[in-house]
Amino acid sequence: LVGAKMANIGEIRNRIGMRTPNGFVITAYAYGRFMGDTGLQKEIDRLLQMADPDDVESLFTLSSKIRLLIMETSVPDDIALAIESAWKRIEDEEGQRITMALRSSAFGEDSPDLSFAGQYSSELNVPFSRALEAYKTVVSSKYSLQAITYRLNRGFRDEDIPMSVAQVSTRPIELP
């Protein structure tokens, strides 16, 4: 549900007991709901079926079109409320307003057989007022020119690489 990157950080925090920044993950399930419930995935699938992996100019246009579509689509209300609730819980724990870094944690992102290193966006110092916009920016980076080209050239289906997004407090941790 959270991708390898965030699962490993959760293990570091929960099993080993090392200090990590407060945060939460918008899961692959939430991503699936955002993409499915809004009709985005069907439209993206339709657009990707027409993609020519050898035509960089048309892929650039495709990338821009898909990313704009994502940015213009509203996150389902229950997911938006869950993000707000998790954010507020962390603010309550820290006793102050916080900013967060949003990072991708896509499935297979850093596996032995593939590497999407540097292909997905991170959003830094995001205040709550920009949380949903930043989430959609990270999700839309799954459709950057380089990420689309990488998947097409390796034969990966779009729906086989769901994306979760981590939100991590950017407040520094005081080490002992």
XYZ file of C-alpha atoms in Angstrom, residues 32-168:
137
model
C -6.303 4.033 -7.280
C -9.430 5.726 -6.002
C -8.272 9.128 -7.245
C -7.439 7.712 -10.668
C -10.451 5.372 -10.906
C -13.302 7.218 -9.238
C -12.641 10.355 -11.244
C -12.287 8.588 -14.611
C -8.664 9.699 -14.927
C -7.275 6.192 -15.414
C -9.638 5.401 -18.304
C -8.744 8.644 -20.053
C -5.016 8.173 -19.437
C -5.203 4.593 -20.720
C -6.953 5.841 -23.853
C -4.288 8.489 -24.420
C -1.399 6.087 -23.755
C -2.758 3.529 -26.246
C -2.088 6.037 -29.013
C 1.452 6.835 -27.810
C 4.371 6.292 -30.163
C 7.455 5.629 -27.989
C 9.718 6.842 -30.807
C 8.036 10.230 -31.305
C 9.458 12.444 -28.548
C 7.464 15.488 -29.610
C 4.118 13.675 -29.384
C 5.173 12.111 -26.052
C 5.945 15.585 -24.716
C 2.455 16.733 -25.734
C 0.941 13.587 -24.215
C 2.826 14.147 -20.963
C 1.631 17.747 -20.736
C -1.963 16.772 -21.477
C -2.071 14.007 -18.845
C -0.383 16.126 -16.181
C -2.811 18.997 -16.776
C -5.739 16.570 -16.569
C -4.522 15.357 -13.169
C -3.980 18.877 -11.847
C -7.492 19.907 -12.928
C -9.183 16.906 -11.261
C -10.445 17.112 -7.684
C -9.239 14.596 -5.134
C -12.249 12.614 -3.811
C -13.677 14.262 -0.693
C -13.038 11.345 1.668
C -9.368 11.187 0.640
C -9.013 14.957 1.044
C -10.556 14.688 4.529
C -8.211 11.840 5.474
C -5.210 13.943 4.370
C -6.487 16.886 6.408
C -7.046 14.696 9.458
C -3.560 13.142 9.287
C -1.955 16.554 8.768
C -3.810 18.082 11.716
C -2.886 15.104 13.933
C 0.800 15.736 13.227
C 0.387 19.464 13.890
C -1.250 18.585 17.207
C 1.638 16.222 18.068
C 4.224 18.849 17.198
C 2.276 21.681 18.812
C 2.623 24.016 15.854
C 1.759 24.556 12.216
C 4.055 22.541 9.972
C 5.171 22.276 6.397
C 5.746 18.945 4.748
C 7.824 17.409 2.023
C 5.825 15.245 -0.366
C 7.738 12.419 -2.026
C 6.766 9.677 -4.402
C 6.842 6.073 -3.307
C 5.776 4.319 -6.508
C 5.781 0.569 -6.720
C 8.927 -0.808 -8.334
C 10.485 2.653 -8.184
C 13.776 1.388 -6.810
C 13.717 -2.357 -7.424
C 16.679 -4.409 -8.667
C 15.169 -4.560 -12.165
C 14.147 -0.927 -12.618
C 14.956 2.516 -11.430
C 12.776 5.552 -11.686
C 15.389 7.595 -9.810
C 14.940 11.301 -10.452
C 11.872 10.848 -12.647
C 9.233 11.789 -10.081
C 8.730 15.156 -8.412
C 9.139 16.002 -4.761
C 7.453 19.032 -3.265
C 9.235 20.720 -0.372
C 8.024 23.030 2.420
C 4.371 22.567 1.547
C 1.889 24.292 3.870
C -1.488 22.640 4.469
C -3.162 25.122 2.116
C -1.228 23.546 -0.786
C -1.409 19.893 0.328
C -3.825 18.632 -2.337
C -2.164 20.606 -5.118
C 1.245 19.234 -4.102
C -0.168 15.696 -3.941
C -1.469 16.023 -7.493
C 1.878 17.467 -8.629
C 3.716 14.405 -7.321
C 1.133 12.042 -8.836
C 1.271 13.861 -12.168
C 5.043 13.441 -12.260
C 4.373 9.759 -12.954
C 3.547 11.080 -16.415
C 6.664 13.155 -16.993
C 8.218 12.708 -20.430
C 11.083 10.647 -19.029
C 8.804 8.409 -16.901
C 6.383 7.723 -19.784
C 9.272 6.977 -22.141
C 10.919 4.682 -19.592
C 7.725 2.657 -19.054
C 6.836 2.451 -22.744
C 10.327 1.353 -23.762
C 10.344 -1.371 -21.112
C 6.803 -2.577 -21.763
C 5.328 -1.680 -18.370
C 1.616 -1.094 -18.239
C 0.656 2.152 -16.548
C -1.701 0.464 -14.093
C 1.083 -1.885 -12.948
C 2.905 1.005 -11.294
C 0.631 2.622 -8.720
C 1.990 5.521 -6.714
C 1.727 6.296 -3.062
C 2.889 9.680 -1.788
C 4.621 10.275 1.523
C 4.116 13.468 3.462
C 6.893 14.088 5.930
